[in-house]
JSON list of C-alpha atoms in Angstrom, two decimals:
[
{"chain": "A", "resi": 1, "resn": "MET", "atom": "CA", "xyz": [-42.42, 6.79, 19.83]},
{"chain": "A", "resi": 2, "resn": "GLU", "atom": "CA", "xyz": [-44.01, 8.18, 16.71]},
{"chain": "A", "resi": 3, "resn": "ASP", "atom": "CA", "xyz": [-42.50, 7.56, 13.33]},
{"chain": "A", "resi": 4, "resn": "LYS", "atom": "CA", "xyz": [-41.36, 10.75, 11.65]},
{"chain": "A", "resi": 5, "resn": "ASN", "atom": "CA", "xyz": [-42.82, 11.29, 8.21]},
{"chain": "A", "resi": 6, "resn": "PHE", "atom": "CA", "xyz": [-40.14, 12.40, 5.76]},
{"chain": "A", "resi": 7, "resn": "SER", "atom": "CA", "xyz": [-40.94, 14.50, 2.75]},
{"chain": "A", "resi": 8, "resn": "VAL", "atom": "CA", "xyz": [-39.26, 13.64, -0.55]},
{"chain": "A", "resi": 9, "resn": "PRO", "atom": "CA", "xyz": [-36.66, 16.47, -0.19]},
{"chain": "A", "resi": 10, "resn": "ASP", "atom": "CA", "xyz": [-35.93, 15.38, 3.41]},
{"chain": "A", "resi": 11, "resn": "SER", "atom": "CA", "xyz": [-35.50, 11.77, 2.29]},
{"chain": "A", "resi": 12, "resn": "LEU", "atom": "CA", "xyz": [-33.15, 12.78, -0.52]},
{"chain": "A", "resi": 13, "resn": "GLN", "atom": "CA", "xyz": [-31.13, 14.94, 1.87]},
{"chain": "A", "resi": 14, "resn": "LEU", "atom": "CA", "xyz": [-30.85, 12.06, 4.35]},
{"chain": "A", "resi": 15, "resn": "ILE", "atom": "CA", "xyz": [-29.72, 9.64, 1.62]},
{"chain": "A", "resi": 16, "resn": "THR", "atom": "CA", "xyz": [-27.15, 12.18, 0.38]},
{"chain": "A", "resi": 17, "resn": "GLN", "atom": "CA", "xyz": [-25.80, 12.63, 3.91]},
{"chain": "A", "resi": 18, "resn": "MET", "atom": "CA", "xyz": [-25.53, 8.85, 4.38]},
{"chain": "A", "resi": 19, "resn": "ILE", "atom": "CA", "xyz": [-23.68, 8.45, 1.07]},
{"chain": "A", "resi": 20, "resn": "ASN", "atom": "CA", "xyz": [-21.28, 11.29, 1.92]},
{"chain": "A", "resi": 21, "resn": "THR", "atom": "CA", "xyz": [-20.64, 9.81, 5.37]},
{"chain": "A", "resi": 22, "resn": "ALA", "atom": "CA", "xyz": [-19.92, 6.38, 3.86]},
{"chain": "A", "resi": 23, "resn": "LYS", "atom": "CA", "xyz": [-17.56, 7.93, 1.33]},
{"chain": "A", "resi": 24, "resn": "LYS", "atom": "CA", "xyz": [-15.70, 9.79, 4.05]},
{"chain": "A", "resi": 25, "resn": "GLU", "atom": "CA", "xyz": [-15.41, 6.63, 6.20]},
{"chain": "A", "resi": 26, "resn": "GLN", "atom": "CA", "xyz": [-13.99, 4.65, 3.28]},
{"chain": "A", "resi": 27, "resn": "LYS", "atom": "CA", "xyz": [-11.35, 7.24, 2.41]},
{"chain": "A", "resi": 28, "resn": "ASP", "atom": "CA", "xyz": [-7.83, 5.98, 2.96]},
{"chain": "A", "resi": 29, "resn": "SER", "atom": "CA", "xyz": [-5.68, 8.35, 5.02]},
{"chain": "A", "resi": 30, "resn": "GLY", "atom": "CA", "xyz": [-2.66, 7.35, 2.94]},
{"chain": "A", "resi": 31, "resn": "ARG", "atom": "CA", "xyz": [-0.41, 6.95, 5.99]},
{"chain": "A", "resi": 32, "resn": "GLY", "atom": "CA", "xyz": [0.19, 3.24, 5.39]},
{"chain": "A", "resi": 33, "resn": "TRP", "atom": "CA", "xyz": [1.13, 3.86, 1.75]},
{"chain": "A", "resi": 34, "resn": "ILE", "atom": "CA", "xyz": [3.50, 6.66, 2.81]},
{"chain": "A", "resi": 35, "resn": "LEU", "atom": "CA", "xyz": [5.18, 4.57, 5.53]},
{"chain": "A", "resi": 36, "resn": "TRP", "atom": "CA", "xyz": [5.66, 1.41, 3.44]},
{"chain": "A", "resi": 37, "resn": "GLY", "atom": "CA", "xyz": [6.51, 3.45, 0.37]},
{"chain": "A", "resi": 38, "resn": "TRP", "atom": "CA", "xyz": [9.37, 5.30, 2.04]},
{"chain": "A", "resi": 39, "resn": "LEU", "atom": "CA", "xyz": [10.66, 2.09, 3.63]},
{"chain": "A", "resi": 40, "resn": "LEU", "atom": "CA", "xyz": [10.70, 0.31, 0.24]},
{"chain": "A", "resi": 41, "resn": "PHE", "atom": "CA", "xyz": [12.08, 3.36, -1.55]},
{"chain": "A", "resi": 42, "resn": "SER", "atom": "CA", "xyz": [14.91, 3.74, 1.01]},
{"chain": "A", "resi": 43, "resn": "GLY", "atom": "CA", "xyz": [15.77, 0.04, 0.81]},
{"chain": "A", "resi": 44, "resn": "SER", "atom": "CA", "xyz": [15.84, 0.16, -2.99]},
{"chain": "A", "resi": 45, "resn": "ILE", "atom": "CA", "xyz": [17.97, 3.30, -3.25]},
{"chain": "A", "resi": 46, "resn": "LEU", "atom": "CA", "xyz": [20.39, 2.15, -0.52]},
{"chain": "A", "resi": 47, "resn": "THR", "atom": "CA", "xyz": [20.78, -1.20, -2.33]},
{"chain": "A", "resi": 48, "resn": "PHE", "atom": "CA", "xyz": [21.41, 0.59, -5.63]},
{"chain": "A", "resi": 49, "resn": "ILE", "atom": "CA", "xyz": [24.04, 2.86, -4.01]},
{"chain": "A", "resi": 50, "resn": "ASN", "atom": "CA", "xyz": [25.59, -0.12, -2.22]},
{"chain": "A", "resi": 51, "resn": "PHE", "atom": "CA", "xyz": [26.52, -1.71, -5.57]},
{"chain": "A", "resi": 52, "resn": "TYR", "atom": "CA", "xyz": [28.85, 1.24, -6.13]},
{"chain": "A", "resi": 53, "resn": "THR", "atom": "CA", "xyz": [30.09, 1.78, -2.55]},
{"chain": "A", "resi": 54, "resn": "ASN", "atom": "CA", "xyz": [30.11, -1.89, -1.44]},
{"chain": "A", "resi": 55, "resn": "TRP", "atom": "CA", "xyz": [29.86, -0.83, 2.18]},
{"chain": "A", "resi": 56, "resn": "THR", "atom": "CA", "xyz": [27.78, -3.85, 3.24]},
{"chain": "A", "resi": 57, "resn": "SER", "atom": "CA", "xyz": [26.08, -6.98, 1.95]},
{"chain": "A", "resi": 58, "resn": "THR", "atom": "CA", "xyz": [23.00, -6.33, -0.19]},
{"chain": "A", "resi": 59, "resn": "TRP", "atom": "CA", "xyz": [20.88, -8.57, 2.01]},
{"chain": "A", "resi": 60, "resn": "VAL", "atom": "CA", "xyz": [21.80, -6.70, 5.22]},
{"chain": "A", "resi": 61, "resn": "ILE", "atom": "CA", "xyz": [19.67, -3.82, 3.93]},
{"chain": "A", "resi": 62, "resn": "TRP", "atom": "CA", "xyz": [16.70, -6.08, 3.19]},
{"chain": "A", "resi": 63, "resn": "ASN", "atom": "CA", "xyz": [17.11, -7.96, 6.49]},
{"chain": "A", "resi": 64, "resn": "PHE", "atom": "CA", "xyz": [16.87, -4.58, 8.23]},
{"chain": "A", "resi": 65, "resn": "PHE", "atom": "CA", "xyz": [13.72, -3.89, 6.20]},
{"chain": "A", "resi": 66, "resn": "ALA", "atom": "CA", "xyz": [12.29, -7.28, 7.27]},
{"chain": "A", "resi": 67, "resn": "VAL", "atom": "CA", "xyz": [12.97, -6.49, 10.96]},
{"chain": "A", "resi": 68, "resn": "ALA", "atom": "CA", "xyz": [11.28, -3.08, 10.56]},
{"chain": "A", "resi": 69, "resn": "ALA", "atom": "CA", "xyz": [8.29, -4.76, 8.88]},
{"chain": "A", "resi": 70, "resn": "VAL", "atom": "CA", "xyz": [7.94, -7.32, 11.71]},
{"chain": "A", "resi": 71, "resn": "LEU", "atom": "CA", "xyz": [8.17, -4.55, 14.36]},
{"chain": "A", "resi": 72, "resn": "LEU", "atom": "CA", "xyz": [5.49, -2.52, 12.57]},
{"chain": "A", "resi": 73, "resn": "LEU", "atom": "CA", "xyz": [3.28, -5.61, 12.37]},
{"chain": "A", "resi": 74, "resn": "LEU", "atom": "CA", "xyz": [3.73, -6.32, 16.10]},
{"chain": "A", "resi": 75, "resn": "TYR", "atom": "CA", "xyz": [2.95, -2.68, 16.89]},
{"chain": "A", "resi": 76, "resn": "SER", "atom": "CA", "xyz": [-0.22, -2.89, 14.81]},
{"chain": "A", "resi": 77, "resn": "ILE", "atom": "CA", "xyz": [-1.33, -6.13, 16.54]},
{"chain": "A", "resi": 78, "resn": "ILE", "atom": "CA", "xyz": [-0.63, -4.74, 20.04]},
{"chain": "A", "resi": 79, "resn": "ARG", "atom": "CA", "xyz": [-2.48, -1.50, 19.24]},
{"chain": "A", "resi": 80, "resn": "THR", "atom": "CA", "xyz": [-5.46, -3.44, 17.90]},
{"chain": "A", "resi": 81, "resn": "ILE", "atom": "CA", "xyz": [-5.64, -5.76, 20.95]},
{"chain": "A", "resi": 82, "resn": "PHE", "atom": "CA", "xyz": [-4.89, -3.31, 23.79]},
{"chain": "A", "resi": 83, "resn": "PHE", "atom": "CA", "xyz": [-6.02, 0.01, 22.34]},
{"chain": "A", "resi": 84, "resn": "PRO", "atom": "CA", "xyz": [-9.02, -0.81, 20.14]},
{"chain": "A", "resi": 85, "resn": "LYS", "atom": "CA", "xyz": [-10.76, 2.02, 18.36]},
{"chain": "A", "resi": 86, "resn": "ALA", "atom": "CA", "xyz": [-14.50, 2.45, 18.31]},
{"chain": "A", "resi": 87, "resn": "VAL", "atom": "CA", "xyz": [-16.08, -0.28, 16.19]},
{"chain": "A", "resi": 88, "resn": "LYS", "atom": "CA", "xyz": [-17.11, 1.01, 12.78]},
{"chain": "A", "resi": 89, "resn": "VAL", "atom": "CA", "xyz": [-20.08, -0.17, 10.81]},
{"chain": "A", "resi": 90, "resn": "LYS", "atom": "CA", "xyz": [-19.06, -3.14, 8.69]},
{"chain": "A", "resi": 91, "resn": "THR", "atom": "CA", "xyz": [-19.10, -2.33, 4.99]},
{"chain": "A", "resi": 92, "resn": "TYR", "atom": "CA", "xyz": [-18.60, -4.37, 1.85]},
{"chain": "A", "resi": 93, "resn": "THR", "atom": "CA", "xyz": [-15.54, -2.28, 0.91]},
{"chain": "A", "resi": 94, "resn": "GLY", "atom": "CA", "xyz": [-14.01, -2.67, 4.37]},
{"chain": "A", "resi": 95, "resn": "ASP", "atom": "CA", "xyz": [-14.53, -6.43, 4.25]},
{"chain": "A", "resi": 96, "resn": "LEU", "atom": "CA", "xyz": [-13.02, -6.53, 0.76]},
{"chain": "A", "resi": 97, "resn": "PHE", "atom": "CA", "xyz": [-9.89, -4.72, 1.99]},
{"chain": "A", "resi": 98, "resn": "ILE", "atom": "CA", "xyz": [-9.45, -7.18, 4.88]},
{"chain": "A", "resi": 99, "resn": "LYS", "atom": "CA", "xyz": [-9.59, -10.17, 2.51]},
{"chain": "A", "resi": 100, "resn": "LEU", "atom": "CA", "xyz": [-7.36, -8.38, 0.01]},
{"chain": "A", "resi": 101, "resn": "ASN", "atom": "CA", "xyz": [-4.73, -7.73, 2.68]},
{"chain": "A", "resi": 102, "resn": "ILE", "atom": "CA", "xyz": [-4.74, -11.38, 3.76]},
{"chain": "A", "resi": 103, "resn": "GLY", "atom": "CA", "xyz": [-4.33, -12.55, 0.15]},
{"chain": "A", "resi": 104, "resn": "PHE", "atom": "CA", "xyz": [-1.63, -9.98, -0.51]},
{"chain": "A", "resi": 105, "resn": "PHE", "atom": "CA", "xyz": [0.51, -10.99, 2.46]},
{"chain": "A", "resi": 106, "resn": "ILE", "atom": "CA", "xyz": [0.17, -14.71, 1.72]},
{"chain": "A", "resi": 107, "resn": "PHE", "atom": "CA", "xyz": [1.30, -14.14, -1.88]},
{"chain": "A", "resi": 108, "resn": "LEU", "atom": "CA", "xyz": [4.07, -11.80, -0.65]},
{"chain": "A", "resi": 109, "resn": "LEU", "atom": "CA", "xyz": [5.33, -14.51, 1.71]},
{"chain": "A", "resi": 110, "resn": "LEU", "atom": "CA", "xyz": [5.25, -17.07, -1.12]},
{"chain": "A", "resi": 111, "resn": "ILE", "atom": "CA", "xyz": [7.49, -14.89, -3.32]},
{"chain": "A", "resi": 112, "resn": "ILE", "atom": "CA", "xyz": [9.89, -14.11, -0.46]},
{"chain": "A", "resi": 113, "resn": "VAL", "atom": "CA", "xyz": [10.23, -17.82, 0.40]},
{"chain": "A", "resi": 114, "resn": "ALA", "atom": "CA", "xyz": [10.80, -18.62, -3.30]},
{"chain": "A", "resi": 115, "resn": "ILE", "atom": "CA", "xyz": [13.63, -16.04, -3.44]},
{"chain": "A", "resi": 116, "resn": "ASN", "atom": "CA", "xyz": [15.22, -17.27, -0.21]},
{"chain": "A", "resi": 117, "resn": "ASN", "atom": "CA", "xyz": [15.26, -20.95, -1.21]},
{"chain": "A", "resi": 118, "resn": "ASN", "atom": "CA", "xyz": [16.58, -20.11, -4.70]},
{"chain": "A", "resi": 119, "resn": "SER", "atom": "CA", "xyz": [13.44, -21.26, -6.51]},
{"chain": "A", "resi": 120, "resn": "ILE", "atom": "CA", "xyz": [13.61, -17.97, -8.42]},
{"chain": "A", "resi": 121, "resn": "SER", "atom": "CA", "xyz": [16.42, -15.44, -8.75]},
{"chain": "A", "resi": 122, "resn": "PRO", "atom": "CA", "xyz": [16.27, -12.20, -6.71]},
{"chain": "A", "resi": 123, "resn": "SER", "atom": "CA", "xyz": [15.87, -10.16, -9.91]},
{"chain": "A", "resi": 124, "resn": "LYS", "atom": "CA", "xyz": [12.89, -12.19, -11.10]},
{"chain": "A", "resi": 125, "resn": "GLY", "atom": "CA", "xyz": [11.50, -12.39, -7.56]},
{"chain": "A", "resi": 126, "resn": "PHE", "atom": "CA", "xyz": [11.50, -8.63, -7.15]},
{"chain": "A", "resi": 127, "resn": "SER", "atom": "CA", "xyz": [9.89, -8.30, -10.56]},
{"chain": "A", "resi": 128, "resn": "MET", "atom": "CA", "xyz": [7.10, -10.58, -9.30]},
{"chain": "A", "resi": 129, "resn": "LEU", "atom": "CA", "xyz": [6.84, -8.47, -6.15]},
{"chain": "A", "resi": 130, "resn": "LEU", "atom": "CA", "xyz": [6.36, -5.36, -8.29]},
{"chain": "A", "resi": 131, "resn": "GLY", "atom": "CA", "xyz": [3.60, -7.15, -10.19]},
{"chain": "A", "resi": 132, "resn": "LEU", "atom": "CA", "xyz": [1.91, -7.98, -6.88]},
{"chain": "A", "resi": 133, "resn": "TYR", "atom": "CA", "xyz": [2.28, -4.37, -5.65]},
{"chain": "A", "resi": 134, "resn": "GLY", "atom": "CA", "xyz": [0.65, -3.16, -8.87]},
{"chain": "A", "resi": 135, "resn": "PHE", "atom": "CA", "xyz": [-2.32, -5.47, -8.39]},
{"chain": "A", "resi": 136, "resn": "TRP", "atom": "CA", "xyz": [-2.79, -4.36, -4.77]},
{"chain": "A", "resi": 137, "resn": "ILE", "atom": "CA", "xyz": [-2.55, -0.68, -5.72]},
{"chain": "A", "resi": 138, "resn": "LEU", "atom": "CA", "xyz": [-5.03, -1.07, -8.58]},
{"chain": "A", "resi": 139, "resn": "ILE", "atom": "CA", "xyz": [-7.66, -2.75, -6.39]},
{"chain": "A", "resi": 140, "resn": "TYR", "atom": "CA", "xyz": [-7.38, -0.07, -3.71]},
{"chain": "A", "resi": 141, "resn": "GLY", "atom": "CA", "xyz": [-7.40, 2.75, -6.24]},
{"chain": "A", "resi": 142, "resn": "THR", "atom": "CA", "xyz": [-10.43, 1.32, -8.04]},
{"chain": "A", "resi": 143, "resn": "ALA", "atom": "CA", "xyz": [-12.41, 0.52, -4.87]},
{"chain": "A", "resi": 144, "resn": "LEU", "atom": "CA", "xyz": [-11.83, 4.02, -3.50]},
{"chain": "A", "resi": 145, "resn": "ASN", "atom": "CA", "xyz": [-12.15, 5.69, -6.91]},
{"chain": "A", "resi": 146, "resn": "PHE", "atom": "CA", "xyz": [-8.70, 7.26, -6.40]},
{"chain": "A", "resi": 147, "resn": "LYS", "atom": "CA", "xyz": [-7.13, 7.82, -9.80]},
{"chain": "A", "resi": 148, "resn": "PRO", "atom": "CA", "xyz": [-3.54, 8.57, -8.64]},
{"chain": "A", "resi": 149, "resn": "SER", "atom": "CA", "xyz": [-3.37, 4.99, -7.31]},
{"chain": "A", "resi": 150, "resn": "VAL", "atom": "CA", "xyz": [-4.81, 3.56, -10.54]},
{"chain": "A", "resi": 151, "resn": "TYR", "atom": "CA", "xyz": [-2.18, 5.43, -12.60]},
{"chain": "A", "resi": 152, "resn": "GLY", "atom": "CA", "xyz": [0.48, 4.36, -10.08]},
{"chain": "A", "resi": 153, "resn": "ALA", "atom": "CA", "xyz": [-0.54, 0.71, -10.56]},
{"chain": "A", "resi": 154, "resn": "TYR", "atom": "CA", "xyz": [0.08, 0.90, -14.31]},
{"chain": "A", "resi": 155, "resn": "ILE", "atom": "CA", "xyz": [3.48, 2.54, -13.78]},
{"chain": "A", "resi": 156, "resn": "THR", "atom": "CA", "xyz": [4.33, -0.17, -11.22]},
{"chain": "A", "resi": 157, "resn": "TRP", "atom": "CA", "xyz": [3.42, -2.89, -13.74]},
{"chain": "A", "resi": 158, "resn": "ALA", "atom": "CA", "xyz": [5.53, -1.19, -16.42]},
{"chain": "A", "resi": 159, "resn": "CYS", "atom": "CA", "xyz": [8.49, -1.28, -14.01]},
{"chain": "A", "resi": 160, "resn": "ALA", "atom": "CA", "xyz": [7.75, -4.96, -13.25]},
{"chain": "A", "resi": 161, "resn": "PHE", "atom": "CA", "xyz": [7.87, -5.88, -16.95]},
{"chain": "A", "resi": 162, "resn": "ALA", "atom": "CA", "xyz": [11.03, -3.81, -17.46]},
{"chain": "A", "resi": 163, "resn": "ALA", "atom": "CA", "xyz": [12.67, -5.57, -14.48]},
{"chain": "A", "resi": 164, "resn": "LEU", "atom": "CA", "xyz": [12.33, -8.91, -16.31]},
{"chain": "A", "resi": 165, "resn": "TYR", "atom": "CA", "xyz": [14.70, -7.68, -19.02]},
{"chain": "A", "resi": 166, "resn": "VAL", "atom": "CA", "xyz": [17.42, -5.77, -17.14]},
{"chain": "A", "resi": 167, "resn": "ASP", "atom": "CA", "xyz": [20.78, -7.45, -16.80]},
{"chain": "A", "resi": 168, "resn": "HIS", "atom": "CA", "xyz": [21.70, -6.52, -13.21]},
{"chain": "A", "resi": 169, "resn": "PHE", "atom": "CA", "xyz": [19.94, -6.51, -9.85]},
{"chain": "A", "resi": 170, "resn": "LYS", "atom": "CA", "xyz": [20.91, -2.89, -9.19]},
{"chain": "A", "resi": 171, "resn": "TRP", "atom": "CA", "xyz": [18.67, -1.79, -12.09]},
{"chain": "A", "resi": 172, "resn": "VAL", "atom": "CA", "xyz": [15.82, -3.84, -10.62]},
{"chain": "A", "resi": 173, "resn": "MET", "atom": "CA", "xyz": [16.28, -1.84, -7.43]},
{"chain": "A", "resi": 174, "resn": "LEU", "atom": "CA", "xyz": [16.16, 1.43, -9.35]},
{"chain": "A", "resi": 175, "resn": "LEU", "atom": "CA", "xyz": [12.98, 0.31, -11.11]},
{"chain": "A", "resi": 176, "resn": "GLN", "atom": "CA", "xyz": [11.48, -0.66, -7.75]},
{"chain": "A", "resi": 177, "resn": "ALA", "atom": "CA", "xyz": [12.31, 2.81, -6.40]},
{"chain": "A", "resi": 178, "resn": "VAL", "atom": "CA", "xyz": [10.46, 4.38, -9.36]},
{"chain": "A", "resi": 179, "resn": "ALA", "atom": "CA", "xyz": [7.53, 1.99, -8.86]},
{"chain": "A", "resi": 180, "resn": "VAL", "atom": "CA", "xyz": [7.02, 2.67, -5.15]},
{"chain": "A", "resi": 181, "resn": "LEU", "atom": "CA", "xyz": [7.46, 6.40, -5.70]},
{"chain": "A", "resi": 182, "resn": "SER", "atom": "CA", "xyz": [4.68, 6.29, -8.33]},
{"chain": "A", "resi": 183, "resn": "GLY", "atom": "CA", "xyz": [2.43, 3.69, -6.70]},
{"chain": "A", "resi": 184, "resn": "TYR", "atom": "CA", "xyz": [2.91, 4.26, -2.97]},
{"chain": "A", "resi": 185, "resn": "ILE", "atom": "CA", "xyz": [4.55, 7.55, -2.04]},
{"chain": "A", "resi": 186, "resn": "ILE", "atom": "CA", "xyz": [2.95, 10.10, -4.40]},
{"chain": "A", "resi": 187, "resn": "PRO", "atom": "CA", "xyz": [-0.60, 8.63, -4.17]},
{"chain": "A", "resi": 188, "resn": "GLY", "atom": "CA", "xyz": [-0.13, 8.22, -0.41]},
{"chain": "A", "resi": 189, "resn": "HIS", "atom": "CA", "xyz": [0.70, 11.89, 0.10]},
{"chain": "A", "resi": 190, "resn": "LEU", "atom": "CA", "xyz": [-2.17, 12.93, -2.19]},
{"chain": "A", "resi": 191, "resn": "ALA", "atom": "CA", "xyz": [-4.58, 10.67, -0.28]},
{"chain": "A", "resi": 192, "resn": "TYR", "atom": "CA", "xyz": [-3.32, 12.07, 3.03]},
{"chain": "A", "resi": 193, "resn": "ARG", "atom": "CA", "xyz": [-3.95, 15.62, 1.85]},
{"chain": "A", "resi": 194, "resn": "GLU", "atom": "CA", "xyz": [-7.43, 14.75, 0.56]},
{"chain": "A", "resi": 195, "resn": "PHE", "atom": "CA", "xyz": [-8.27, 12.82, 3.75]},
{"chain": "A", "resi": 196, "resn": "ASN", "atom": "CA", "xyz": [-7.40, 15.82, 5.92]},
{"chain": "A", "resi": 197, "resn": "LYS", "atom": "CA", "xyz": [-9.48, 18.12, 3.72]},
{"chain": "A", "resi": 198, "resn": "GLN", "atom": "CA", "xyz": [-12.49, 15.78, 4.02]},
{"chain": "A", "resi": 199, "resn": "LYS", "atom": "CA", "xyz": [-11.98, 15.48, 7.78]},
{"chain": "A", "resi": 200, "resn": "ASN", "atom": "CA", "xyz": [-12.11, 19.24, 8.22]},
{"chain": "A", "resi": 201, "resn": "ILE", "atom": "CA", "xyz": [-15.31, 19.68, 6.20]}
]
């Protein structure tokens, strides 16, 4: 097989195509942000409303959320094991996201355990959760150069700081609803729209 000699313009075109392909592969579809965002938003708003209606225990709502989260995790594991997708080329960004997700869920579990064993109050615990969400959103937004997520991270942190100073858990829930709307739902829908545009190019 003979090696093909590339001219400078051909080489530049090939490099440009490779960069554009890599960018497209690293785009986040936004579906995960949308799904988790609406779950968190619904849990927060239902908890806020429940303080006025008192139709159930506050923790019934979050136990339902925990069950939904475990079912989604099991679904993801089963899909990965039994219905694997074509293996993609390993990239630095992809590897970073895997490690980031592991660290995020370990820290998330730590905060949840601390709330459940009364090491910290639910209000302060959820404030810490918002701080963690903001960090996660910022890293993703920066790595993918997606400004709506970066802006959403700062709004999420603002809500986290505000949650430290409110006097009732219901206001923490309202702040969390604002945070996930800004950091998860809106950027998620924008990313989904952009992903579909890129896919159709």
